[in-house]
Coordinates of C-alpha atoms in Angstrom, one line a residue:
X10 CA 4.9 -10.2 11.8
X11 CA 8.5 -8.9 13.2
X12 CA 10.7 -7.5 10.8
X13 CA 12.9 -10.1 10.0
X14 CA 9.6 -12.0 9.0
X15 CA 9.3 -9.9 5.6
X16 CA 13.1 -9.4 5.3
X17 CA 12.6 -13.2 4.7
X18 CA 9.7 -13.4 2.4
X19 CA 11.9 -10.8 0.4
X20 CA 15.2 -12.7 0.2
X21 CA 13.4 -15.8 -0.9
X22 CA 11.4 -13.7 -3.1
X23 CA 8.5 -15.0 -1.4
X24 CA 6.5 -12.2 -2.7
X25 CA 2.9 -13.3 -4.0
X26 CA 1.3 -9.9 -3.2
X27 CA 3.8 -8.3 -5.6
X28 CA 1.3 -8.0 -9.3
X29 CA 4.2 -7.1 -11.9
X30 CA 2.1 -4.4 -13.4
X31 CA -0.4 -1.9 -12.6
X32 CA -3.7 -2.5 -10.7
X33 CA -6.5 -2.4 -12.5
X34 CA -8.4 -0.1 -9.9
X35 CA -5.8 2.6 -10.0
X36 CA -5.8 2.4 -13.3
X37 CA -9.8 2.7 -13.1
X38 CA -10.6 5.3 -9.8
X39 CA -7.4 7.4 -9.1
X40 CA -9.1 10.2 -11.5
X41 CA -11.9 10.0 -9.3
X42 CA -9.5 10.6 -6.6
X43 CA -7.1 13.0 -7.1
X44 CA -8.9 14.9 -10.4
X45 CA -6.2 16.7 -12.6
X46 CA -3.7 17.7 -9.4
X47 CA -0.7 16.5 -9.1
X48 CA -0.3 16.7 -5.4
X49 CA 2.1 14.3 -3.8
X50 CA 1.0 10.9 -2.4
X51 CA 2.1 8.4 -0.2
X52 CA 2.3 4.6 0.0
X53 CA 2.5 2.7 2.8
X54 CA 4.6 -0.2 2.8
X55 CA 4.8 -0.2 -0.9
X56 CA 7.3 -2.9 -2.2
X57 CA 8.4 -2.6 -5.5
X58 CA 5.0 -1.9 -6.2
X59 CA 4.7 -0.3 -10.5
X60 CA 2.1 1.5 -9.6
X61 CA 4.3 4.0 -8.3
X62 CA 5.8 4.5 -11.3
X63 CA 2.2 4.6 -13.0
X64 CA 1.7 7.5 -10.3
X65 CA 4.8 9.7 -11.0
X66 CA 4.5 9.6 -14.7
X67 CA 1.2 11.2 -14.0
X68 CA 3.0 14.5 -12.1
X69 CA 2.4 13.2 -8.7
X70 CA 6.0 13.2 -6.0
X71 CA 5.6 10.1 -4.5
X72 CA 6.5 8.6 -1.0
X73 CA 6.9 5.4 -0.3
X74 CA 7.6 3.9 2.7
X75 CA 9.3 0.0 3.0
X76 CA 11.0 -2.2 5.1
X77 CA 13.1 -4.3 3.2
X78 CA 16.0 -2.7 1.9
X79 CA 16.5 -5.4 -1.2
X80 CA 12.6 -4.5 -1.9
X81 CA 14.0 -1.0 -2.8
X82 CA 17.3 -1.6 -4.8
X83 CA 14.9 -3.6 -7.0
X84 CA 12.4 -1.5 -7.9
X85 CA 14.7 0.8 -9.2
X86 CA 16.9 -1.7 -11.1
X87 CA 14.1 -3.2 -12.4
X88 CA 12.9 -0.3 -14.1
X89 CA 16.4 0.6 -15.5
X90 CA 16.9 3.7 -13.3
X91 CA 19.2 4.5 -10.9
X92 CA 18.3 6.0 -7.7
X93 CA 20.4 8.4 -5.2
X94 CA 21.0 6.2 -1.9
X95 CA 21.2 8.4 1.6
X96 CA 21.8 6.7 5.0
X97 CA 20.3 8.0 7.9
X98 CA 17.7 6.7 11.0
X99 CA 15.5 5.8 11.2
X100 CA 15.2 5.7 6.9
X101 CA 17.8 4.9 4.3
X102 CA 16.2 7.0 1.3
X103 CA 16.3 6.5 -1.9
X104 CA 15.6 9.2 -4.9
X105 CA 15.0 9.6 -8.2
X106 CA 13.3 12.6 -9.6
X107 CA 10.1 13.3 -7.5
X108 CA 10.3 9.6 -6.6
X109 CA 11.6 8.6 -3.0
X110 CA 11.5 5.4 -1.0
X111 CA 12.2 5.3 2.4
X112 CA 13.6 2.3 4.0
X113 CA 12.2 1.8 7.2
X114 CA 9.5 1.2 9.9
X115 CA 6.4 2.6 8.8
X116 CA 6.1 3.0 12.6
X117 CA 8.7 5.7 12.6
X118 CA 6.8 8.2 10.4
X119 CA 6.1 11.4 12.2
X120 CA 4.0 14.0 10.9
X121 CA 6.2 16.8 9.8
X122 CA 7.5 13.7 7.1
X123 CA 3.8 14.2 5.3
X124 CA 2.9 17.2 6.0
X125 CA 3.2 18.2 2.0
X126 CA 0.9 14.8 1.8
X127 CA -2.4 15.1 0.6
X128 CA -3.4 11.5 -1.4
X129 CA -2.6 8.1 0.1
X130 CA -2.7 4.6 -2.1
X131 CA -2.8 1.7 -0.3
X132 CA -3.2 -1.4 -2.2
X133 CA -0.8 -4.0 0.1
X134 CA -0.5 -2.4 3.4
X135 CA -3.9 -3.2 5.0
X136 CA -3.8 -6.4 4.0
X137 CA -0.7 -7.0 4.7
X138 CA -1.1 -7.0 8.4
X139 CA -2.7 -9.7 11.0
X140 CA -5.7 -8.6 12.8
X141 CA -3.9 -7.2 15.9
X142 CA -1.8 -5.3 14.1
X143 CA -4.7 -3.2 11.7
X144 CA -5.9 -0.9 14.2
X145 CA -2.5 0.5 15.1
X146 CA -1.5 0.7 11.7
X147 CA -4.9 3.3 11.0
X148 CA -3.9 4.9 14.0
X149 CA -1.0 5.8 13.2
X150 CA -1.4 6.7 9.4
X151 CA -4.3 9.0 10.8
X152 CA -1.7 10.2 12.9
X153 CA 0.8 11.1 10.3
X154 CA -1.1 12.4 7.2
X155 CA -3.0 16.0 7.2
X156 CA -6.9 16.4 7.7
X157 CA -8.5 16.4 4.1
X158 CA -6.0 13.6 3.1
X159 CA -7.8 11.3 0.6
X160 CA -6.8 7.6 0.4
X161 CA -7.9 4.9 -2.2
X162 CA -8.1 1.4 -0.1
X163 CA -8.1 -2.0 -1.8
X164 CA -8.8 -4.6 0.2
X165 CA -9.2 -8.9 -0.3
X166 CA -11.9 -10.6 1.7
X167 CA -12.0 -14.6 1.5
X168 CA -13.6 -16.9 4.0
X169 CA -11.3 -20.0 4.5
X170 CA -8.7 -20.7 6.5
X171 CA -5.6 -19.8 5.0
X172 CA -1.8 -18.7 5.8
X173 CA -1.6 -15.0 5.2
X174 CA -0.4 -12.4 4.2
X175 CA -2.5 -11.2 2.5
X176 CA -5.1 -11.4 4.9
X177 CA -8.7 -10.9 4.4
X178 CA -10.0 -7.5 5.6
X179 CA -13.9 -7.6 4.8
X180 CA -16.0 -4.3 4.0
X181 CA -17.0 -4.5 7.9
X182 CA -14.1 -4.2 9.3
X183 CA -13.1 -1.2 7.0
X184 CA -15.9 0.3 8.4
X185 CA -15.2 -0.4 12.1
X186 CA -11.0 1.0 11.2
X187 CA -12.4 4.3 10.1
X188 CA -15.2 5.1 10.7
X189 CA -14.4 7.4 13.2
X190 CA -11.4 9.8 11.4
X191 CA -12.8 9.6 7.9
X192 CA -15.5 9.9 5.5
X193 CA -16.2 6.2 3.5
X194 CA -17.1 5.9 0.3
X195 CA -17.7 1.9 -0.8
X196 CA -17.2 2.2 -4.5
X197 CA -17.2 -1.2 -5.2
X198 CA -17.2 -4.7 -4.7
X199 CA -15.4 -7.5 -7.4
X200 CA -15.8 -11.2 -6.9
X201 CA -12.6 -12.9 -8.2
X202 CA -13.0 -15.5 -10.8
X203 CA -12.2 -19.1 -9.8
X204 CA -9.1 -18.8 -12.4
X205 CA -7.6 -15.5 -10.5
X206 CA -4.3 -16.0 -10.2
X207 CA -4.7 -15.1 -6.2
X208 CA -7.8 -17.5 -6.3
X209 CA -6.0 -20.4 -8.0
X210 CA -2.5 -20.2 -5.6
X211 CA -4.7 -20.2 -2.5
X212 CA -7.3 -22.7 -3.7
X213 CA -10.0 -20.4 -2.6
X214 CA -13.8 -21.0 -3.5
X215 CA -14.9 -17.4 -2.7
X216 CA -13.0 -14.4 -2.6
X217 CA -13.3 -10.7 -3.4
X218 CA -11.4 -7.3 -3.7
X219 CA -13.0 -3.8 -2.4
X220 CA -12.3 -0.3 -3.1
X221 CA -12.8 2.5 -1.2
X222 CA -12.6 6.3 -1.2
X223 CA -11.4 7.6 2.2
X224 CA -11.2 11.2 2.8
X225 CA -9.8 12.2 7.0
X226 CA -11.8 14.5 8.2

């Protein structure tokens, strides 16, 4: 999973985990999460991801943090707006409104850059990342995000054999990650349908997503 890995998957627009519209659970359990407020959340290597969008047109300043700079340009040209672009290291940022992405290593974030953080979405970073990889990535977003920080966490769980990302993270393992910075709430579980289109592209008999409140204590 080096860098030039995803830089790939993006230039040959090799980008399966990328839904083309809001996700359902945000749409169903953000409320739940961050109330009324509209304190400013970060999302961890977020793509061109919509639901940020869906996010600031609810009030919230957004962060997003991702890797491939093409990922970036897109997201804003595909919604018809234009974005401010400022080099730097170790982020190229881009702005627009209350709206940033930063172009980088997720692995460069220090703390002071969230410290105005107080809600996390992560829908594609988790799984995103092999197995070796997860438990850095948790310690280093504990790391960088302020006690009382609440997350919402999808995950995909499947049991065959396949090429990821994404990768299947089961409810287990979520546990094991954080159980011992944050407070877990399991809010659900979904089987996916046979004719998902994740389930049908894969070929997968059994698979399932699961959402999560998280709130680092």
């Amino acid at each position: 999973m080096e860098h030039e890995f995803w830089h790939e998957r993006w230039a040959k627009k090799e980008i399966g985990f990328h839904e083309g519209t809001v996700n359902q659970y945000l749409h169903d359990h953000w409320p739940e999460l961050a109330g009324k407020g509209t304190e400013a959340v970060f999302v961890p290597l977020c793509g061109k991801a919509h639901d940020m969008w869906w996010l600031h047109d609810r009030g919230h300043p957004i962060i997003g943090v991702e890797l491939s700079e093409l990922a970036c340009k897109d997201f804003f040209e595909e919604a018809g707006e234009k974005a401010k672009v400022h080099p730097g290291e170790p982020f190229i940022t881009f702005k627009h409104d209350n709206l940033q992405l930063w172009c980088g290593d997720f692995f460069q974030l220090v703390p002071d850059d969230l410290k105005h953080v107080r809600l996390v979405y992560d829908r594609a970073a988790l799984i995103a990342l092999p197995p070796q990889m997860r438990k850095d990535y948790v310690n280093h977003l504990t790391a960088i995000i302020p006690d009382g920080t609440k997350i919402l966490l999808i995950t995909l769980d499947y049991d065959t054999e396949i090429k990821g990302p994404p990768f299947n993270v089961s409810d287990e393992e979520v546990q094991e990650l954080y159980q011992d910075d944050y407070k877990i709430e399991h809010i659900l579980t979904n089987t996916l349908a046979k004719d998902h289109p994740f389930t049908k592209r894969k070929g997968l008999e059994n698979a399932s997503e699961s959402v999560f409140r998280l709130t680092k204590i």
